[in-house]
Each structure stands twice: as structure tokens, then as C-alpha cells.
Short mmCIF file of C-alpha atoms in Angstrom, two decimals:
data_model
loop_
_atom_site.label_atom_id
_atom_site.label_comp_id
_atom_site.label_asym_id
_atom_site.label_seq_id
_atom_site.Cartn_x
_atom_site.Cartn_y
_atom_site.Cartn_z
CA UNK W 1455 103.27 79.87 131.49
CA UNK W 1456 103.25 83.58 132.14
CA UNK W 1457 100.74 86.41 132.10
CA UNK W 1458 101.23 89.90 130.71
CA UNK W 1459 99.00 92.93 130.99
CA UNK W 1460 98.50 95.70 128.48
CA UNK W 1461 96.41 98.84 128.30
CA UNK W 1462 94.64 99.24 124.97
CA UNK W 1463 93.35 102.55 123.63
CA UNK W 1464 90.46 102.88 121.21
CA UNK W 1465 88.24 99.86 121.82
CA UNK W 1466 84.60 100.91 122.09
CA UNK W 1467 82.51 97.75 121.92
CA UNK W 1468 82.38 93.99 121.81
CA UNK W 1469 83.31 93.98 118.14
CA UNK W 1470 86.53 95.78 119.05
CA UNK W 1471 87.27 93.21 121.75
CA UNK W 1472 86.73 90.47 119.18
CA UNK W 1473 89.13 92.11 116.72
CA UNK W 1474 91.85 92.32 119.37
CA UNK W 1475 91.15 88.77 120.50
CA UNK W 1476 91.44 87.45 116.95
CA UNK W 1477 94.75 89.15 116.23
CA UNK W 1478 96.39 88.45 119.60
CA UNK W 1479 95.19 84.85 119.37
CA UNK W 1480 97.43 84.41 116.35
CA UNK W 1481 100.59 85.24 118.33
CA UNK W 1482 102.58 82.01 118.82
CA UNK W 1483 102.35 80.63 122.36
CA UNK W 1484 99.24 82.58 123.42
CA UNK W 1485 96.82 80.33 125.27
CA UNK W 1486 94.35 82.67 126.95
CA UNK W 1487 93.16 86.23 126.33
CA UNK W 1488 91.07 88.45 128.56
CA UNK W 1489 90.08 91.75 126.98
CA UNK W 1490 87.63 94.47 128.00
CA UNK W 1491 86.57 97.41 125.86
CA UNK W 1492 85.18 99.05 128.99
CA UNK W 1493 88.47 99.14 130.88
CA UNK W 1494 90.85 98.79 127.94
CA UNK W 1495 92.68 96.08 129.83
CA UNK W 1496 94.19 93.16 127.90
CA UNK W 1497 95.56 90.17 129.81
CA UNK W 1498 97.48 87.61 127.79
CA UNK W 1499 98.51 84.24 129.16
CA UNK W 1500 100.85 81.98 127.26
CA UNK W 1501 104.06 80.08 127.18
CA UNK W 1502 107.11 81.88 128.52
CA UNK W 1503 108.28 82.60 124.98
CA UNK W 1504 105.41 84.97 124.13
CA UNK W 1505 106.97 88.28 123.11
CA UNK W 1506 105.33 91.46 124.39
CA UNK W 1507 106.38 93.11 121.15
CA UNK W 1508 104.40 90.52 119.20
CA UNK W 1509 101.31 91.22 121.31
CA UNK W 1510 101.71 94.95 120.75
CA UNK W 1511 102.08 94.38 117.01
CA UNK W 1512 98.93 92.22 116.98
CA UNK W 1513 96.92 94.91 118.75
CA UNK W 1514 98.22 97.43 116.24
CA UNK W 1515 97.19 95.10 113.43
CA UNK W 1516 93.66 95.03 114.90
CA UNK W 1517 93.62 98.82 114.66
CA UNK W 1518 94.31 99.84 118.27
CA UNK W 1519 97.25 100.94 120.38
CA UNK W 1520 98.55 99.11 123.44
CA UNK W 1521 101.18 99.71 126.06
CA UNK W 1522 102.53 97.17 128.57
CA UNK W 1523 101.31 97.56 132.16
CA UNK W 1524 103.25 96.70 135.30
CA UNK B 928 63.44 103.81 94.13
CA UNK B 929 62.93 105.47 97.47
CA UNK B 930 65.07 106.55 100.41
CA UNK B 931 64.23 106.14 104.09
CA UNK B 932 66.04 107.53 107.11
CA UNK B 933 66.39 106.00 110.53
CA UNK B 934 68.07 106.97 113.77
CA UNK B 935 70.04 104.12 115.32
CA UNK B 936 71.01 103.95 118.97
CA UNK B 937 74.01 102.07 120.30
CA UNK B 938 76.53 102.04 117.47
CA UNK B 939 79.98 103.00 118.72
CA UNK B 940 82.46 102.18 115.96
CA UNK B 941 83.05 101.02 112.44
CA UNK B 942 82.45 97.42 113.45
CA UNK B 943 78.97 98.41 114.59
CA UNK B 944 78.33 100.16 111.28
CA UNK B 945 79.43 97.00 109.49
CA UNK B 946 77.04 94.84 111.54
CA UNK B 947 74.12 97.12 110.69
CA UNK B 948 75.18 97.26 107.05
CA UNK B 949 75.34 93.47 106.81
CA UNK B 950 71.90 92.88 108.32
CA UNK B 951 70.11 95.70 106.50
CA UNK B 952 71.77 94.59 103.26
CA UNK B 953 69.84 91.34 103.52
CA UNK B 954 66.46 93.09 103.42
CA UNK B 955 64.85 92.41 100.00
CA UNK B 956 64.98 95.42 97.67
CA UNK B 957 67.71 97.33 99.51
CA UNK B 958 70.24 98.75 97.05
CA UNK B 959 72.27 101.29 99.02
CA UNK B 960 73.04 101.84 102.70
CA UNK B 961 74.65 104.85 104.34
CA UNK B 962 75.33 104.40 108.03
CA UNK B 963 77.31 106.43 110.57
CA UNK B 964 78.16 105.35 114.09
CA UNK B 965 79.08 108.97 114.85
CA UNK B 966 75.67 110.42 114.06
CA UNK B 967 73.60 107.24 114.36
CA UNK B 968 71.98 108.04 111.05
CA UNK B 969 71.01 105.20 108.71
CA UNK B 970 69.88 106.01 105.18
CA UNK B 971 68.47 103.13 103.15
CA UNK B 972 67.78 103.36 99.44
CA UNK B 973 65.90 100.64 97.62
CA UNK B 974 62.96 99.65 95.53
CA UNK B 975 59.62 101.12 96.56
CA UNK B 976 58.65 97.84 98.17
CA UNK B 977 61.25 98.01 100.96
CA UNK B 978 59.38 97.80 104.26
CA UNK B 979 60.49 100.11 107.05
CA UNK B 980 59.51 97.38 109.49
CA UNK B 981 61.96 95.00 107.79
CA UNK B 982 64.75 97.57 108.14
CA UNK B 983 63.93 98.07 111.82
CA UNK B 984 63.94 94.30 112.35
CA UNK B 985 67.32 94.01 110.62
CA UNK B 986 68.84 96.70 112.84
CA UNK B 987 67.43 94.88 115.86
CA UNK B 988 68.97 91.66 114.58
CA UNK B 989 72.35 93.44 114.42
CA UNK B 990 71.93 94.30 118.10
CA UNK B 991 70.85 97.94 117.92
CA UNK B 992 67.62 99.92 118.06
CA UNK B 993 66.32 102.17 115.27
CA UNK B 994 63.41 104.54 114.79
CA UNK B 995 62.21 106.05 111.50
CA UNK B 996 63.08 109.71 110.93
CA UNK B 997 61.05 112.24 108.96
#
């Protein structure tokens, strides 16, 4: 298991969080998602094989932009 | 047919507009809905029997607060 953090731009409300959660939840290996519209922080926990690029693509699919943090 | 305007507080994005649209669309007699998160304006067109109180209740159900305008 590993955890990755991302900063997401453009989320404004709980509906936005839900959109990100739904898309990122479809990335293979993802087992937990913490996301906050207020801070823009997205924390993804999953198996070691979870690709950051897949998470970024999922956020993009939801309609927002993310960058890896740390 | 008649048109009523409302000012809605709390919408921040297109998802919010969609929530309001979905709830207000269930009010009997409503035939057209214009809603903008940017301005907060909600314009409801429907048969003459559409009750403003029913529109206000629908907006509340969506999680926002509205007041009649004009």
C-alpha cells in the first residue's frame, strides 16, 4: 500500500469532491480517497501499482486539474 | 404560462446548478428552468398554477436558499 498526494484546482463544492472521488475511484488499485474542495488536497491510497498518471488523468476526466505534491 | 424569478444563495458551480435544476424540475407545472451559479438567478417558467412556495421548497431540498425577486 502507498499514499500519494495531489493538489487539485477548480473544485468549489461537495459536488466537485464527489465527481473527483467517482473518477479516481475507478483507477485500478485505489482503495481510499480523501478529497477536499476547501483545500484542493487529494490523498489517494492504494496498492503500490497505482500510477500517478492514472490519478491525474482521472481528475482531468472529472473536469479539474491536479499536480502531484511532495 | 408565467415566469417567476428567484435569487439563490450558495450555488458555486455547474453541479450546484444541476442539483437545483433537478429539484425544481420536479415541481408540477414547471416547463423551463434557467439557473446560473455565477449570478444566483433562477428563472422558472411554467403553467400559471406553479406555486412560488413549491419552487422555494425545491431549492431548499437541493440544499440552497432562494428568495423571490420582483
